Tab-separated table of C-alpha atoms and ligand atoms in Angstrom:
chain	number	residue	atom	x	y	z
A	204	MET	CA	0.000	0.000	0.000
A	205	SER	CA	1.439	3.395	-0.882
A	206	SER	CA	1.268	6.084	1.761
A	207	ALA	CA	-1.257	7.910	-0.448
A	208	ASP	CA	-3.646	4.966	0.005
A	209	LYS	CA	-3.024	4.516	3.717
A	210	ASN	CA	-6.088	4.602	5.919
A	211	LEU	CA	-5.297	7.252	8.513
A	212	SER	CA	-7.689	5.730	11.034
A	213	VAL	CA	-6.037	2.319	11.138
A	214	PHE	CA	-3.139	1.962	13.559
A	215	MET	CA	-1.511	-0.409	16.011
A	216	THR	CA	-3.023	-0.043	19.456
A	217	GLU	CA	-0.965	-2.403	21.612
A	218	ASN	CA	0.547	-1.128	24.852
A	219	LEU	CA	-1.011	2.311	24.802
A	220	PRO	CA	-0.501	4.395	27.948
A	221	ASP	CA	-3.196	5.349	30.443
A	222	ILE	CA	-4.134	8.880	29.332
A	223	SER	CA	-6.937	9.464	31.830
A	224	GLU	CA	-4.865	12.073	33.644
A	225	ASN	CA	-3.325	13.718	30.593
A	226	ARG	CA	-4.493	17.066	29.302
A	227	PHE	CA	-4.608	17.667	25.558
A	228	ALA	CA	-4.971	20.885	23.587
A	229	LEU	CA	-6.403	20.886	20.088
A	230	VAL	CA	-5.597	23.932	17.972
A	231	VAL	CA	-7.918	24.190	14.990
A	232	ALA	CA	-7.492	26.404	11.908
A	233	GLU	CA	-10.652	28.110	10.669
A	234	TRP	CA	-9.567	28.120	7.016
A	235	ASN	CA	-11.368	25.247	5.243
A	236	ASN	CA	-13.369	24.845	8.429
A	237	GLU	CA	-15.792	22.350	6.904
A	238	VAL	CA	-12.820	19.974	6.823
A	239	THR	CA	-10.963	21.090	9.948
A	240	GLU	CA	-14.128	20.502	12.018
A	241	LYS	CA	-14.015	16.882	10.864
A	242	LEU	CA	-10.347	16.666	11.804
A	243	PHE	CA	-11.239	18.051	15.222
A	244	GLN	CA	-14.053	15.544	15.674
A	245	GLY	CA	-11.790	12.673	14.668
A	246	ALA	CA	-9.049	13.747	17.067
A	247	TYR	CA	-11.502	14.382	19.907
A	248	ASP	CA	-13.294	11.055	19.448
A	249	THR	CA	-10.016	9.145	19.272
A	250	LEU	CA	-8.743	10.724	22.487
A	251	ILE	CA	-11.983	9.830	24.252
A	252	ARG	CA	-12.027	6.306	22.802
A	253	TYR	CA	-8.567	5.625	24.208
A	254	GLY	CA	-9.213	7.022	27.663
A	255	ALA	CA	-9.002	10.815	27.760
A	256	ILE	CA	-11.495	12.677	29.953
A	257	PRO	CA	-13.637	15.312	28.157
A	258	ASP	CA	-12.699	18.000	30.694
A	259	ASN	CA	-9.051	17.349	29.865
A	260	ILE	CA	-9.453	18.209	26.194
A	261	LEU	CA	-9.017	21.915	25.476
A	262	ARG	CA	-9.704	23.624	22.174
A	263	GLY	CA	-8.441	26.839	20.627
A	264	ASN	CA	-9.249	28.170	17.150
A	265	VAL	CA	-6.791	30.132	15.033
A	266	PRO	CA	-7.641	31.992	11.802
A	267	GLY	CA	-5.482	29.891	9.454
A	268	SER	CA	-2.860	27.179	9.487
A	269	PHE	CA	-0.091	29.762	9.585
A	270	GLU	CA	-1.228	30.687	13.103
A	271	LEU	CA	-1.220	27.075	14.329
A	272	THR	CA	2.355	27.408	15.510
A	273	LEU	CA	1.750	30.287	17.889
A	274	GLY	CA	-1.513	28.792	19.106
A	275	ALA	CA	0.309	25.523	19.758
A	276	GLN	CA	3.086	27.322	21.612
A	277	TRP	CA	0.675	29.139	23.896
A	278	PHE	CA	-0.894	25.844	24.885
A	279	ALA	CA	2.400	23.949	25.093
A	280	LEU	CA	3.798	26.529	27.510
A	281	ARG	CA	1.003	25.769	29.957
A	282	GLU	CA	2.270	23.421	32.614
A	283	ASP	CA	-0.988	21.526	32.760
A	284	VAL	CA	-1.003	20.662	29.047
A	285	ASP	CA	0.778	17.421	28.144
A	286	ALA	CA	0.323	17.332	24.374
A	287	VAL	CA	-0.863	19.641	21.624
A	288	ILE	CA	-2.473	18.667	18.334
A	289	ALA	CA	-2.458	21.212	15.518
A	290	LEU	CA	-5.183	20.702	12.903
A	291	GLY	CA	-5.384	22.459	9.556
A	292	VAL	CA	-5.928	22.010	5.827
A	293	VAL	CA	-3.755	23.746	3.263
A	294	ILE	CA	-4.872	23.005	-0.276
A	295	GLN	CA	-1.910	22.902	-2.612
A	296	GLY	CA	-2.228	24.263	-6.092
A	297	GLU	CA	-4.760	26.949	-5.205
A	298	THR	CA	-2.042	29.449	-4.415
A	299	LYS	CA	1.707	29.547	-3.873
A	300	HIS	CA	0.825	30.484	-0.320
A	301	ASN	CA	0.731	26.788	0.481
A	302	ASP	CA	4.508	26.397	0.134
A	303	TYR	CA	5.138	29.122	2.664
A	304	ILE	CA	2.386	28.030	5.029
A	305	ASN	CA	3.241	24.316	5.001
A	306	HIS	CA	6.942	24.841	5.528
A	307	ALA	CA	6.430	27.465	8.206
A	308	VAL	CA	3.951	25.329	10.126
A	309	ALA	CA	6.000	22.138	9.871
A	310	GLN	CA	9.133	23.938	11.034
A	311	GLY	CA	7.290	25.971	13.657
A	312	ILE	CA	5.598	22.968	15.195
A	313	THR	CA	8.870	21.079	15.320
A	314	ASN	CA	10.437	24.047	17.115
A	315	VAL	CA	7.626	24.283	19.666
A	316	SER	CA	7.819	20.583	20.339
A	317	LEU	CA	11.568	20.632	20.907
A	318	LYS	CA	11.490	23.862	22.924
A	319	THR	CA	8.809	22.590	25.306
A	320	SER	CA	9.770	18.897	25.165
A	321	LYS	CA	6.121	18.015	24.635
A	322	PRO	CA	4.422	16.212	21.777
A	323	VAL	CA	3.126	18.844	19.363
A	324	ILE	CA	1.515	16.962	16.543
A	325	PHE	CA	1.341	18.026	12.895
A	326	GLY	CA	-2.260	17.249	12.023
A	327	VAL	CA	-2.230	19.321	8.857
A	328	LEU	CA	-3.551	17.974	5.576
A	329	THR	CA	-1.684	19.231	2.512
A	330	PRO	CA	-3.796	17.799	-0.327
A	331	ASN	CA	-3.829	18.835	-3.965
A	332	ASN	CA	-7.540	19.579	-3.908
A	333	MET	CA	-10.624	19.624	-1.700
A	334	GLU	CA	-11.657	16.106	-2.727
A	335	GLN	CA	-8.397	14.684	-1.392
A	336	ALA	CA	-8.898	16.666	1.808
A	337	VAL	CA	-12.403	15.278	2.336
A	338	ASP	CA	-11.124	11.747	1.661
A	339	ARG	CA	-8.706	12.204	4.583
A	340	ALA	CA	-11.095	13.869	7.010
A	341	GLY	CA	-13.422	10.988	7.737
A	342	GLY	CA	-13.647	9.783	4.116
A	343	VAL	CA	-12.243	6.802	2.237
A	344	HIS	CA	-8.720	7.327	3.555
A	345	GLY	CA	-9.774	7.691	7.184
A	346	ASN	CA	-9.244	10.789	9.283
A	347	LYS	CA	-5.994	12.668	9.792
A	348	GLY	CA	-7.442	13.854	13.122
A	349	ASP	CA	-7.591	10.240	14.346
A	350	GLU	CA	-3.996	9.705	13.320
A	351	ALA	CA	-2.846	12.913	14.986
A	352	ALA	CA	-4.554	11.987	18.266
A	353	MET	CA	-3.084	8.497	18.208
A	354	THR	CA	0.350	9.978	17.547
A	355	ALA	CA	-0.008	12.215	20.614
A	356	ILE	CA	-1.036	9.227	22.740
A	357	LYS	CA	1.889	7.128	21.543
A	358	MET	CA	4.389	9.916	22.136
A	359	LEU	CA	3.093	10.349	25.698
A	360	GLY	CA	3.540	6.599	26.124
A	361	LEU	CA	7.132	6.826	24.966
A	362	LYS	CA	7.804	9.821	27.199
A	363	ASP	CA	6.420	7.855	30.125
A	364	LYS	CA	8.494	4.819	29.262
A	365	ILE	CA	11.760	6.666	29.186
A	366	SER	CA	10.780	8.737	32.232
A	367	ILE	CA	11.456	12.121	30.730
A	368	GLY	CA	10.466	14.955	33.026
A	369	LYS	CA	10.105	12.830	36.174
B	55	DLZ	C1	-4.035	32.967	3.156
B	55	DLZ	C2	-4.325	31.495	3.211
B	55	DLZ	C3	-4.433	30.749	2.026
B	55	DLZ	C4	-4.269	31.356	0.672
B	55	DLZ	N1	-4.719	29.442	2.056
B	55	DLZ	C5	-4.881	28.838	3.263
B	55	DLZ	C6	-5.172	27.454	3.324
B	55	DLZ	O1	-5.341	26.737	2.321
B	55	DLZ	N2	-5.299	26.898	4.557
B	55	DLZ	C7	-5.147	27.595	5.727
B	55	DLZ	O2	-5.262	27.016	6.810
B	55	DLZ	N3	-4.889	28.923	5.679
B	55	DLZ	C8	-4.752	29.556	4.494
B	55	DLZ	N4	-4.496	30.884	4.430
B	55	DLZ	C9	-4.470	31.668	5.700
B	55	DLZ	C10	-3.117	31.656	6.408
B	55	DLZ	O3	-2.903	30.420	7.067
B	55	DLZ	C11	-3.049	32.800	7.442
B	55	DLZ	O4	-4.157	32.710	8.318
B	55	DLZ	C12	-3.041	34.172	6.814
B	55	DLZ	O5	-2.011	34.248	5.864
B	55	DLZ	C13	-2.833	35.275	7.890
B	55	DLZ	O6	-1.557	35.112	8.499
């Protein structure tokens, strides 16, 4: 299966950590909100399905994906937040803007993650068109939001295992 055909909602779920005491922050871009709402729902539902408590899931909206980095940093700097999930959709081909936005967000999120030593997850779809976005937001290819939430859970499990920050 090529990565383009991967179902984003299918993953290995052995040995997941107990996340009932973890607090998550979901940062959601309002651009292409009909799709980012589906990413949010996927991420939220996955966190709940694997043990997160609703009160421990925070949400913050930002205007567009470019602002995800700062939104993520504000949450990541909070001591009571364990992991941040950044959700956005940048359609390639519509404008050259996408090159700048995608690179800036990918780099920015990496920086926030390393600076705060917390999982900050890149839940940004970068499809060629809206159809591909919909296919990956609860469509035939699953939901990038599910994948992003599972990635956060697994990174918290790894952090726990190697006792970082204890
Ligand atoms: C300006 C812009 C464009 C052209 N396209 C998108 C997009 O496809 N997805 C997205 O999330 N945001 C887009 N934006 C908005 C930028 O992310 C940003 O909000 C503005 O440039 C203001 O900084």
